Each structure stands twice: as structure tokens, then as C-alpha cells.
Coordinates of C-alpha atoms and ligand atoms in Angstrom, one line a residue:
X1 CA 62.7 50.3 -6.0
X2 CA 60.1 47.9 -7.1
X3 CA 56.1 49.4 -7.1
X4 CA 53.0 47.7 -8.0
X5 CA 50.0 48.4 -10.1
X6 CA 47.0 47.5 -9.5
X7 CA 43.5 47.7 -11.9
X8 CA 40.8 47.2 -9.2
X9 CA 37.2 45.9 -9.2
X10 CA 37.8 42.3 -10.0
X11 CA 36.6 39.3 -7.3
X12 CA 39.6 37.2 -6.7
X13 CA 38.6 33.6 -7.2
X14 CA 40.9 30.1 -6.9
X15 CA 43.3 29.1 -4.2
X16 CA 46.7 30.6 -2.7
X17 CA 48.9 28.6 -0.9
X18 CA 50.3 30.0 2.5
X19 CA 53.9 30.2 3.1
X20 CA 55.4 29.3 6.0
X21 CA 55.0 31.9 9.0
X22 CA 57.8 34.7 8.6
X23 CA 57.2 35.5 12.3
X24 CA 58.2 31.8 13.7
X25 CA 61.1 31.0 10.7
X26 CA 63.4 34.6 12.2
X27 CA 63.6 32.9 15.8
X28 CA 63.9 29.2 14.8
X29 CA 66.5 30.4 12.4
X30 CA 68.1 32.3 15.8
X31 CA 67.4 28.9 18.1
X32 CA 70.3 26.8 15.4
X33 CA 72.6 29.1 17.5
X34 CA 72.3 26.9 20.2
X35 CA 73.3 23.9 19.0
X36 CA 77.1 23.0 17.2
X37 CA 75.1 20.4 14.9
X38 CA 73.5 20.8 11.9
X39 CA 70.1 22.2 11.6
X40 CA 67.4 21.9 9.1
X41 CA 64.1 24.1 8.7
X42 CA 61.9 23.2 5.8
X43 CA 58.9 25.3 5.2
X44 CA 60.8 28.9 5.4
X45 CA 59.2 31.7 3.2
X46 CA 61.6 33.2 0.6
X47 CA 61.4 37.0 2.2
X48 CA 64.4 39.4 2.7
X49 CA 63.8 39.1 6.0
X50 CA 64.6 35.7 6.0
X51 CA 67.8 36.0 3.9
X52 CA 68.4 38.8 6.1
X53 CA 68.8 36.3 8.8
X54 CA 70.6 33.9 7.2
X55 CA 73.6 37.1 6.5
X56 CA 73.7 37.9 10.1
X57 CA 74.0 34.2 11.4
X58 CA 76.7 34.0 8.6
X59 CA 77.9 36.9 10.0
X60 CA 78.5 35.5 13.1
X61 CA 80.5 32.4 11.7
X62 CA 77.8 29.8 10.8
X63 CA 77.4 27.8 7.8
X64 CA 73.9 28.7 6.1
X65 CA 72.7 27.2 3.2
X66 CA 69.1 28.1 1.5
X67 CA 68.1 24.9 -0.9
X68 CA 64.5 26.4 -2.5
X69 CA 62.3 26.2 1.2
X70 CA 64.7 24.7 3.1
X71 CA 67.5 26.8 5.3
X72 CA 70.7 24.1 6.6
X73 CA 72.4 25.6 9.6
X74 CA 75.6 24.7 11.3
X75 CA 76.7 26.9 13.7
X76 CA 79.8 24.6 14.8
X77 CA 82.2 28.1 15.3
X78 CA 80.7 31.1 15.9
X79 CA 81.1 34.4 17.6
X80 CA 79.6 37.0 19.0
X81 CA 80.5 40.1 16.3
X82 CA 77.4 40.1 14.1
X83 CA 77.6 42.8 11.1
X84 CA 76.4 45.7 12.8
X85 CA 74.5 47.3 9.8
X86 CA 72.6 43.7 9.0
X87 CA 71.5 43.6 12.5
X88 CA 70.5 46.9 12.5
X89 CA 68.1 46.7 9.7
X90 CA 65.8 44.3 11.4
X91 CA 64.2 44.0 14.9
X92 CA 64.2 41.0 14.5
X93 CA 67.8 40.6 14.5
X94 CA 67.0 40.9 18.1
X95 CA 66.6 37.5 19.0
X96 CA 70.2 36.4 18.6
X97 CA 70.9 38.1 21.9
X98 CA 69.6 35.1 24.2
X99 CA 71.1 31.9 21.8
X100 CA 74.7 34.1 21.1
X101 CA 74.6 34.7 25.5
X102 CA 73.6 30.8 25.9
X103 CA 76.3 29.8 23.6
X104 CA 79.3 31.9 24.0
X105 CA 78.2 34.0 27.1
X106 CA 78.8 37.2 25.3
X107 CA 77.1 38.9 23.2
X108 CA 76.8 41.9 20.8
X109 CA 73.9 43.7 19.0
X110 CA 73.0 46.8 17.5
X111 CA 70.1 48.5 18.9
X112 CA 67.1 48.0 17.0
X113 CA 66.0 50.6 15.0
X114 CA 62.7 52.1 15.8
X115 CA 60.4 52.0 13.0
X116 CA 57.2 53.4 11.7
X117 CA 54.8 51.3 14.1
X118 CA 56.8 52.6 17.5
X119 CA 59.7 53.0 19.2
X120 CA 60.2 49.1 20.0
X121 CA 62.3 48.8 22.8
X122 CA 63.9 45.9 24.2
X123 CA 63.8 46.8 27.8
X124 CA 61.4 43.3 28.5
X125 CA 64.7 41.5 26.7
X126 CA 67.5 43.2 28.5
X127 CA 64.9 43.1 31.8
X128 CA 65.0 38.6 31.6
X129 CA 68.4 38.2 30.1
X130 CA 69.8 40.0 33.4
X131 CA 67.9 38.0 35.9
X132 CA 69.1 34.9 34.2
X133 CA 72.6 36.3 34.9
X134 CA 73.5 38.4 32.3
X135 CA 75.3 42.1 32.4
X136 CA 74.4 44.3 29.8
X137 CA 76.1 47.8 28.4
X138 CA 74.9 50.5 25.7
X139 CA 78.2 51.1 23.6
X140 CA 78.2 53.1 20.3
X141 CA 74.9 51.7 19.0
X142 CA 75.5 48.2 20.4
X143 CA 74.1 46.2 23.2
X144 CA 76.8 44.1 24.7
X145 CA 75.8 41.4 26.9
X146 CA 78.2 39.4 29.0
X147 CA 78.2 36.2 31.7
X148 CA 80.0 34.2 33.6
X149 CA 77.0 31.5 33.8
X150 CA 73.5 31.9 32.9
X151 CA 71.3 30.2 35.6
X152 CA 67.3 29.6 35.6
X153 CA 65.0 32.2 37.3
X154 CA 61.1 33.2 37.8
X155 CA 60.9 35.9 35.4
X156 CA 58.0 38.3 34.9
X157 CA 58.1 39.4 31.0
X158 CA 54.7 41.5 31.1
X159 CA 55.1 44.9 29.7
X160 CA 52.9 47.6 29.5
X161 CA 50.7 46.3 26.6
X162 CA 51.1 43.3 27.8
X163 CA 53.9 40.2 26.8
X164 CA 56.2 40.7 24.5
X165 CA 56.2 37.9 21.6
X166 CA 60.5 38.1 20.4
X167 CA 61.5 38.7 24.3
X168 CA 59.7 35.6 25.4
X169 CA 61.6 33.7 22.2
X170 CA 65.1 35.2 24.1
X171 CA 64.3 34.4 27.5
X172 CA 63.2 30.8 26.6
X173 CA 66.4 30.2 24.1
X174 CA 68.9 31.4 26.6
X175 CA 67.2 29.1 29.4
X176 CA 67.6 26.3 27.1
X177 CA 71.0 25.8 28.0
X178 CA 71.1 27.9 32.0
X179 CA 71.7 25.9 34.5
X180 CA 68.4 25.5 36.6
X181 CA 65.2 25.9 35.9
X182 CA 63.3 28.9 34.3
X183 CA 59.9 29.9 34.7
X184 CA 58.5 32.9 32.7
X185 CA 55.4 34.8 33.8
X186 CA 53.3 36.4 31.4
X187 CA 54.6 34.9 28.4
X188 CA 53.4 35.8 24.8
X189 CA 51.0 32.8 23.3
X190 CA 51.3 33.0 20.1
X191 CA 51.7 30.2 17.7
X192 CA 55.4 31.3 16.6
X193 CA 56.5 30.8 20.0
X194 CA 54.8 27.3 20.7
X195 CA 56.3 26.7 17.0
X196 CA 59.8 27.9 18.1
X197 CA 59.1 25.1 21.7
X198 CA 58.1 22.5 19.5
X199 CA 61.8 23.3 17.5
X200 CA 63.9 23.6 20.9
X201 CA 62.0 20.5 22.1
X202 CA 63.3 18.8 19.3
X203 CA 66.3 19.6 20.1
X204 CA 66.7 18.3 23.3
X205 CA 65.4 21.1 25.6
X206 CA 63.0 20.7 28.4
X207 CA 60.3 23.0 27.9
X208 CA 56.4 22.7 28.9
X209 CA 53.5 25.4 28.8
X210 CA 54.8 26.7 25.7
X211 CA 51.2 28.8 24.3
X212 CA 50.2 29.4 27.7
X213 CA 51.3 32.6 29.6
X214 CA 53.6 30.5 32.0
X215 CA 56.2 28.5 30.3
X216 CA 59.3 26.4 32.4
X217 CA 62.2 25.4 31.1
X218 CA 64.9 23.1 32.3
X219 CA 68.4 24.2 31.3
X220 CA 70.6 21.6 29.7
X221 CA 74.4 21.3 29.3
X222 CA 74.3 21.2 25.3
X223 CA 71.5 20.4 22.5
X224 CA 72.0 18.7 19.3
X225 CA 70.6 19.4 16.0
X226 CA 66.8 19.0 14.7
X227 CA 65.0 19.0 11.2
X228 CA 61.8 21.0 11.7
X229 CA 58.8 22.3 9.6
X230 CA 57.7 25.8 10.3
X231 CA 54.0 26.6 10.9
X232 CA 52.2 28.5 8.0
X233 CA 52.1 32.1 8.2
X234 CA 48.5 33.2 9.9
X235 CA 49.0 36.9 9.3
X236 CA 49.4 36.1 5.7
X237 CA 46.5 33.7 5.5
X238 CA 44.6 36.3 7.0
X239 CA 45.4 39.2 4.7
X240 CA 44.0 36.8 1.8
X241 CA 41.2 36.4 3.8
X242 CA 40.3 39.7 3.4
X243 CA 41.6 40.2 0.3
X244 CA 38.9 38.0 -1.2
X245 CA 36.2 39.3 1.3
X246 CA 37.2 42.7 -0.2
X247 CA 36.9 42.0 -3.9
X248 CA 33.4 39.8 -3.4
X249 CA 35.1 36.7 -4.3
X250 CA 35.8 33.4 -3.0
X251 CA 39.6 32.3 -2.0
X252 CA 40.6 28.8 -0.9
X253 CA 43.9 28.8 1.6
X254 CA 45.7 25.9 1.4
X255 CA 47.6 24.8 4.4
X256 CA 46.5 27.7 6.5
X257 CA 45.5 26.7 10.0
X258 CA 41.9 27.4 11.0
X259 CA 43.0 27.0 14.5
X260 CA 45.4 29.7 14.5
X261 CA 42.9 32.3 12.8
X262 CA 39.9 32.3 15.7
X263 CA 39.9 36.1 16.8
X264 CA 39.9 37.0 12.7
X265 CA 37.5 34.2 11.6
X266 CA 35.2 35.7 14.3
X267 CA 35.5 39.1 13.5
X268 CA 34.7 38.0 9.7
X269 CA 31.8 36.2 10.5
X270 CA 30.4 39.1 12.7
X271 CA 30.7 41.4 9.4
X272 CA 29.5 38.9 7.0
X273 CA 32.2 37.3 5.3
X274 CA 31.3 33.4 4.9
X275 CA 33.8 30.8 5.9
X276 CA 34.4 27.1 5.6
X277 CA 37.0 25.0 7.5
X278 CA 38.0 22.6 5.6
X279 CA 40.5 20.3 7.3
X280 CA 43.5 22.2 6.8
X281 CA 42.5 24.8 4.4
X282 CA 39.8 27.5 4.8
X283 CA 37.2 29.0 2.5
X284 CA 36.5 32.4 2.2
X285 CA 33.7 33.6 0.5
X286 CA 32.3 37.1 0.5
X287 CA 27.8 36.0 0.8
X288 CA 25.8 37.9 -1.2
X289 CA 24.3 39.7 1.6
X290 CA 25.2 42.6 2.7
X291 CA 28.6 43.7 5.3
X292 CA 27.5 44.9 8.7
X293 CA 30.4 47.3 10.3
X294 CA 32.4 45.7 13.1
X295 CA 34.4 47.1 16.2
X296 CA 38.1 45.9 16.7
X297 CA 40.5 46.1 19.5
X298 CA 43.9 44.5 19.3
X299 CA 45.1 42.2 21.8
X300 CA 47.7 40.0 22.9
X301 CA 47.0 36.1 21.2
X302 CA 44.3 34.7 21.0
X303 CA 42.9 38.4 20.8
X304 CA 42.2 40.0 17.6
X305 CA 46.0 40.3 16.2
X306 CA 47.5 43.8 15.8
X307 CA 49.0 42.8 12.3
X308 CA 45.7 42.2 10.8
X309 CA 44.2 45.7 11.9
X310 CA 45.3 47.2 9.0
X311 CA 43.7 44.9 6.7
X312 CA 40.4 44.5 8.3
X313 CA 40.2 48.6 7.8
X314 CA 40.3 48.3 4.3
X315 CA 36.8 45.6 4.5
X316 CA 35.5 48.1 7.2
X317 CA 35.8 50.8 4.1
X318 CA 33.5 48.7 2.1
X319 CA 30.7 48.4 4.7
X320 CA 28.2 51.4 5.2
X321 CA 28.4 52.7 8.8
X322 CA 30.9 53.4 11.5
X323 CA 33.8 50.4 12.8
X324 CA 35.5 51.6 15.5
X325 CA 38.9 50.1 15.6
X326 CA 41.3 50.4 18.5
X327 CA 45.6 49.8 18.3
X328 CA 46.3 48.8 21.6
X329 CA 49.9 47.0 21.1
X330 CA 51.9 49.6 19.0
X331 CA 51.4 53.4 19.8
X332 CA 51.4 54.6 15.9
X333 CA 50.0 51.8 14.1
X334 CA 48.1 53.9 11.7
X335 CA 50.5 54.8 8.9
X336 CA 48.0 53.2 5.9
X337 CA 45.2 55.7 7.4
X338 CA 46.4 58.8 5.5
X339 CA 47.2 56.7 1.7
X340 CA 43.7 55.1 2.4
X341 CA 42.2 58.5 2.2
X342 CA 44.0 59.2 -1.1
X343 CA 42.1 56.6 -2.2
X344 CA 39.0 58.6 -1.2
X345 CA 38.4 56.7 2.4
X346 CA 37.1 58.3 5.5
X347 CA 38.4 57.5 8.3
X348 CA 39.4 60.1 11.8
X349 CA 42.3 59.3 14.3
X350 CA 41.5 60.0 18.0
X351 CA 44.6 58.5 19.4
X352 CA 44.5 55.0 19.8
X353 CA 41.3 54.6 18.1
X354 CA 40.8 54.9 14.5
X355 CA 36.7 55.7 13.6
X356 CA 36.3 53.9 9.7
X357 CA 32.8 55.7 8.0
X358 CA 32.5 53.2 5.7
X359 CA 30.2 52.8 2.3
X360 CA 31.9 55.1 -0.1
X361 CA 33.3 53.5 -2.8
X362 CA 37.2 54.0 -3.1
X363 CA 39.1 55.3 -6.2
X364 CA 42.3 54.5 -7.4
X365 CA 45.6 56.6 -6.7
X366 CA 49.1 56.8 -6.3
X367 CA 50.1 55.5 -2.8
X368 CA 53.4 55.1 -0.7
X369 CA 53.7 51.6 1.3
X370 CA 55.4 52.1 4.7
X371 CA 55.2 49.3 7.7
X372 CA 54.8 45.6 6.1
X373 CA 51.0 45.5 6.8
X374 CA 50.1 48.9 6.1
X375 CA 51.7 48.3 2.3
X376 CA 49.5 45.1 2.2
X377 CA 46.3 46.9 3.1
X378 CA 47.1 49.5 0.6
X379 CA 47.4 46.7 -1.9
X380 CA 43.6 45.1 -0.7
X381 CA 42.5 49.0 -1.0
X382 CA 43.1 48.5 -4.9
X383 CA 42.1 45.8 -5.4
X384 CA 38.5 46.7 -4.3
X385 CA 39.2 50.3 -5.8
X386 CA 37.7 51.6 -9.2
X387 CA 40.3 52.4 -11.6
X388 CA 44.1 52.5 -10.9
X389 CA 46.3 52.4 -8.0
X390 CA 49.9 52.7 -7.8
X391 CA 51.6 51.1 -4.7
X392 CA 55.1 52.5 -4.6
X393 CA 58.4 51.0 -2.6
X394 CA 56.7 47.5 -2.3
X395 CA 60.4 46.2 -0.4
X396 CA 58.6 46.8 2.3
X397 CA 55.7 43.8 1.3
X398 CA 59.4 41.9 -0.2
X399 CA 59.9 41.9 4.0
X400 CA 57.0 39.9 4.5
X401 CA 54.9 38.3 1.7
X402 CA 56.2 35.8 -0.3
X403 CA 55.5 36.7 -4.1
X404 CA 52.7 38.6 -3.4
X405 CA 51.7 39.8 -6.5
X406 CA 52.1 36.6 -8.2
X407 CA 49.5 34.9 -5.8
X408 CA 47.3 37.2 -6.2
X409 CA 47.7 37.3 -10.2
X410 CA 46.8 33.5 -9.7
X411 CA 43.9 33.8 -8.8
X412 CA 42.8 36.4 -11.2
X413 CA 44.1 39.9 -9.8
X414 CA 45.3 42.3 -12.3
X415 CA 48.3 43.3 -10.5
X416 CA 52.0 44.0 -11.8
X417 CA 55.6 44.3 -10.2
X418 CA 57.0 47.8 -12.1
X419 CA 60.3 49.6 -11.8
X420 CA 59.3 52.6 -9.8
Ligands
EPZ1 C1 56.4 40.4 17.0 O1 57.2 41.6 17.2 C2 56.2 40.3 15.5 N1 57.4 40.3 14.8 C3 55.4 41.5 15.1 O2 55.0 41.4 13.7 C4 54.1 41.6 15.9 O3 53.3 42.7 15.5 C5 54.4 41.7 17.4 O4 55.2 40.5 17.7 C6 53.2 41.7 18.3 O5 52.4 40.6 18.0 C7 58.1 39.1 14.8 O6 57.8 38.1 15.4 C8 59.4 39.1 13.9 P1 56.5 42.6 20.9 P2 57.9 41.9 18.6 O7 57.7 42.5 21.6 O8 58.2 40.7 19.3 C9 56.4 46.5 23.5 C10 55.0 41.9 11.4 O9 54.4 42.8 10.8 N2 57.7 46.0 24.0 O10 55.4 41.5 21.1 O11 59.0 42.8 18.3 C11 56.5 46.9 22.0 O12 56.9 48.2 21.9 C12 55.6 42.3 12.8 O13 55.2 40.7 11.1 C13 58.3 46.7 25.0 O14 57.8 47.7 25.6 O15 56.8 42.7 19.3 C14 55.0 46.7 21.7 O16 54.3 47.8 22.0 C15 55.3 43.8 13.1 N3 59.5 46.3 25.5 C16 54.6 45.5 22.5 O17 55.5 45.4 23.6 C17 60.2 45.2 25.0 O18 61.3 44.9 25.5 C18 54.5 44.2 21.8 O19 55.8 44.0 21.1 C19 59.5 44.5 23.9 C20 58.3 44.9 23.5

């Protein structure tokens, strides 16, 4: 296992360019299910979660083929008997469900793992796929899903925090090809699932209100294959955001979309961090006058987006006073909190609510990454640290963060990949 090591203290200046969006590639990859013809995505990130998906649609009889950005996929002969211990690995995995149900009307998956942010149930998934027509079992780890037809229904895909962004991808997949129409209420927003519309559309598939929280979809016999470029990744635009906002320096983005960014370009504003739109890219650019502390609640798109919270903790560190930041989507987003106070931070848990005292300076230290965006605000904690940090078992940043460390090296981090 890979760890990185980090010599703080130095402003990051120059520009990164932003991959395309991890969160958007995993379903699109899914949605070449649908089709028999050949598919091809341009844009997708090198990650392990990516190649990940690639295995388990290999798995399942398709013909994948990765040429540098590009993914080529033909899924003339598939079936439904994924490898279990691929699709285990990652939630994401999960999204197979409504293209392999659409396709073959069976279908087969492991249950998704928990992991370190919550329990992640599927419940919303199963709860849409059924009233499209599906019949679903638990057997020895694996959801199996069968139908005799799926056909189009007014489904309600609110949960308890509110929509749920892969199950919204399933539902509108499998309608794709129901017979009927499909309306889902209380759809997820998000730019990865317009992204994943704009992909299904060009397919062939009737879809409108994609981004809005009511999306219909008119079920087709068959669709035919697409070439499609995926959107670039905001959550990693946004980590770089802060990254240079943390180590007073000035970053250009290129190809990150401003318009995709609002609830974390506001929040940076409101604490001082100066940015420029520049048509495509953005500028970041920490002013010379001083941070103010800022209060955060995560939210649903467009609201302030739950996989920046850990990042925008580490800027909070940096800015004398109390930020109050509140996880509203996962219940225990909050594993960077105790390896930020290794590093000398203060900062209380009282349940959802994390309370950031701000101001001291941080000091390097051996710390452990965990969930993707945790390990990413551990490595923005050493870059603003004095002295040293060690960020051990950095697969999990591998998941999500396409060469991370050289980026950052480019623009004049000193930062190294080590055998742990
Ligand atoms: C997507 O996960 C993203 N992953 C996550 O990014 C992101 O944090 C999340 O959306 C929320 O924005 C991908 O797109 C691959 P959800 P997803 O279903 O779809 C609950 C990252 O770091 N829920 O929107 O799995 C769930 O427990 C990852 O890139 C149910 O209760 O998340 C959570 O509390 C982390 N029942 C909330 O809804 C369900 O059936 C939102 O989860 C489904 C979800």
C-alpha cells in the first residue's frame, strides 16, 4: 500500500486540469448495458473505480476496451452473473441492477458493502425497480431481481435525507427500455445524472426534466449505441479549490465548470477566498485579506455538496473563530475529524454537527486516509501544515483522484507517492 508525503507550508501556484467526473463515468459506463451496439465514452478518469467497472461489465459478458481516456463498450451478449467479489467492492456496482433488469429481465448483485460514511442501503433502488415491475430476493449476499416485463410508473424516489443520486440513475436506465411511461418524483439533480440523460438521450431514449426533481421517461423497444464526453469532475475541481485557498496560493482549473460549483463558489466567497470565472476555467486565489469563519450544511444539489464538507473543514482550520458545519446526507461523515486533530486541529462532534475552532496553526503527522474525501482533506491538511505529514493507504484517494499527487507536484507541491 501506497502512502504519501507531504512537506507543508508552500502556496500552490499554476493550473491543474480536471478529470472527467468519476461520479457520472460509473453509471454511463452501466447505461452501455442497455444497448447491443457499441459504445464510446471519452473523457473517463483513469481511477480504480473506473477499471473496477470496466471488470464487472466484463464480468457480465461485455467487450470493454480502455484506449488512454476513452472506454469502448459492446455489450452484444451478456448476462446477468456479475463476479460477486468485484461488485461487492463498490457501491457503485449498484447501478447495473436497473440496465442488467431492462436488458435481460434478471438480474443479480451483491449487496453493497456498507462503508465508513454509513450504512448505504438500497432500499430507494429495490423500492422503484419493483413498481416498474420487478421482483426482488436477498440470497446469500446477492440481490436477485426478476421480470416478466418492466412497464412505466409514477415513482416517488425521496428518502429520508432526501433523493438518492445512483437510485434515480437505476430507475431512469431501466425505464429506458419499460414499456410506458415513467415519471420519477423527487429525483436527485445533480450534474452526473443530467450527464448520464444527455448519454441515454443520445442513445435514443425519451427522457425530459433530467436536473429537475421530476424527470419522465418514455420507454423504448431497443436503443442503439452513442459516443459521449463525460462532464468534468466538480468534486475534484472543488478539492483544488480549496487546496490553493489553503496554502495562500493561486490555482487555475481548466475545464472545470463554474456552473456546476455555485453552492462551493458561494461558500468561498463568504470566507474570503477570491474567484474568477473565466469561461470554462476558474480562478482561485486566496486575497491577502484575512478568512472569516463560515457555517455549512450539506444538502441535496444545488445545496452545499456533502463530498466537499470534508475539504472545506480543513480552510475552516485556518480561519480564527468558530464554523459550524452540519452532515446532513451521510450519518457518519466525519472520519477525517479525529486525523485532523493529530495534526493539532480543534474541532468537537455533536452528532450531526461538527463545531471547527479555527486559527491554530496545524503541524505535521502521521495520518491514516479512510473514505475518498476524508483522505483528500487529510492531504489539504498537509499541505497547509508546518513540517511533515505522512498520509498512509492513499488507495483510497487511487478510488477517486486521478494522479493526485502528480497534479499537485505541478503546480509546486512537495508531495511524494512512497511504499508504505
Ligand atoms: C452518490 O452516491 C455519489 N457516488 C456519492 O459520492 C455522493 O456522496 C452521494 O451520491 C450523495 O451526493 C456516486 O455517484 C458513485 P445517495 P449514492 O443514494 O448515489 C441514502 C464520492 O465520494 N439512501 O444519493 O450512493 C444514503 O444512505 C461518493 O464520490 C437510502 O437511504 O448516494 C444517503 O444517506 C461518496 N436508500 C443518502 O440517501 C437508498 O436506497 C444519499 O445517498 C439510497 C440512498
Amino acid at each position: 500500500m501506497d502512502a504519501f508525503r507531504i512537506r507543508g507550508g508552500r502556496p500552490l501556484r499554476g493550473e491543474i486540469e480536471i478529470s472527467g467526473s468519476k461520479n457520472a463515468a460509473l453509471p454511463i459506463m452501466a447505461a452501455a448495458l442497455l444497448t447491443r451496439e457499441r459504445c464510446v465514452i471519452r473523457r473517463v478518469p483513469n481511477l480504480s473505480d473506473v477499471r473496477f467497472m470496466g471488470d464487472i461489465l466484463k464480468s457480465l459478458g461485455a467487450h470493454v476496451e480502455f484506449q488512454g481516456e476513452t472506454v469502448i463498450i459492446e455489450a452484444k451478449d451478456i448476462h446477468e452473473f456479475g463476479d460477486y467479489e468485484l461488485i461487492r467492492k463498490m457501491r457503485a456496482s449498484v447501478c447495473i441492477l436497473g440496465p442488467l433488469l431492462a436488458r435481460l429481465r434478471r438480474a443479480r448483485v451483491s449487496l453493497p458493502g456498507g462503508c465508513v460514511i454509513g450504512a448505504r442501503p438500497i432500499d430507494l433502488h429495490l423500492k422503484g425497480l419493483t413498481m416498474l415491475g420487478a421482483k426482488f430476493s436477498i440470497r446469500g449476499g446477492y440481490v436477485v431481481g426478476s421480470t416478466p416485463a418492466l412497464s412505466g410508473a409514477e415513482v416517488f424516489m425521496g428518502g429520508r435525507v432526501g433523493p438518492t443520486v445512483l437510485g434515480t440513475a437505476n430507475i431512469m436506465m431501466a425505464a429506458t427500455l419499460s414499456l410506458g411511461v415513467t415519471i420519477i418524483e423527487s429525483a436527485a439533480c445533480e450534474p452526473e445524472v443530467v450527464d448520464l440523460a444527455r448519454f441515454l438521450t443520445s442513445m435514443g431514449a425519451r427522457i425530459q426534466g433530467a436536473g429537475s426533481p421530476t424527470i419522465t421517461i418514455t420507454g423504448l423497444p431497443e436503443l442503439h449505441g452513442a459516443e459521449h464526453e463525460v462532464i468534468p469532475d466538480r468534486i475534484e475541481a472543488a478539492t483544488f479549490a480549496v487546496a490553493a485557498a489553503v496554502t495562500k496560493g493561486e490555482l487555475t482549473l481548466k475545464g472545470a465548470r463554474p456552473d456546476h460549483l455555485g453552492a462551493v463558489l458561494d461558500k468561498l466567497r463568504e470566507a474570503g477566498v477570491g474567484i474568477d470565472r473565466q469561461g470554462p476555467n476558474l480562478v482561485i486565489e486566496r486575497n491577502r485579506s484575512r478568512l472569516r469563519p463560515v457555517d455549512i450544511t450539506t444538502q441535496p444539489y444545488a445545496g452545499f455538496p456533502t463530498d466537499v464538507q470534508a475539504q472545506m473543514m480543513v480552510l475552516m482550520l485556518q480561519v480564527p473563530g468558530i464554523s459550524v458545519i452540519t452532515e446532513r446526507i451521510f450519518e457518519s461523515r466525519y472520519m477525517h475529524v479525529p486525523e485532523l486533530c493529530r495534526l493539532g486541529a480543534d474541532i468537537s462532534i455533536e452528532g450531526p454537527t461538527a463545531i471547527v475552532k479555527g486559527g491554530k496553526p496545524l503541524s505535521g503527522a502521521p495520518v491514516m486516509a479512510s473514505d475518498l474525501r476524508a483522505s483528500a482533506a487529510l492531504v489539504l491538511a498537509g499541505l497547509a501544515a508546518e513540517g511533515e505529514t505522512t498520509v498512509k493507504r492513499v488507495y483510497h484517494l487511487d478510488r477517486g483522484y486521478e494522479c493526485m499527487d502528480e497534479k499537485l507536484r505541478r503546480v509546486g507541491a512537495r508531495i511524494e507517492r512512497i511504499p508504505e
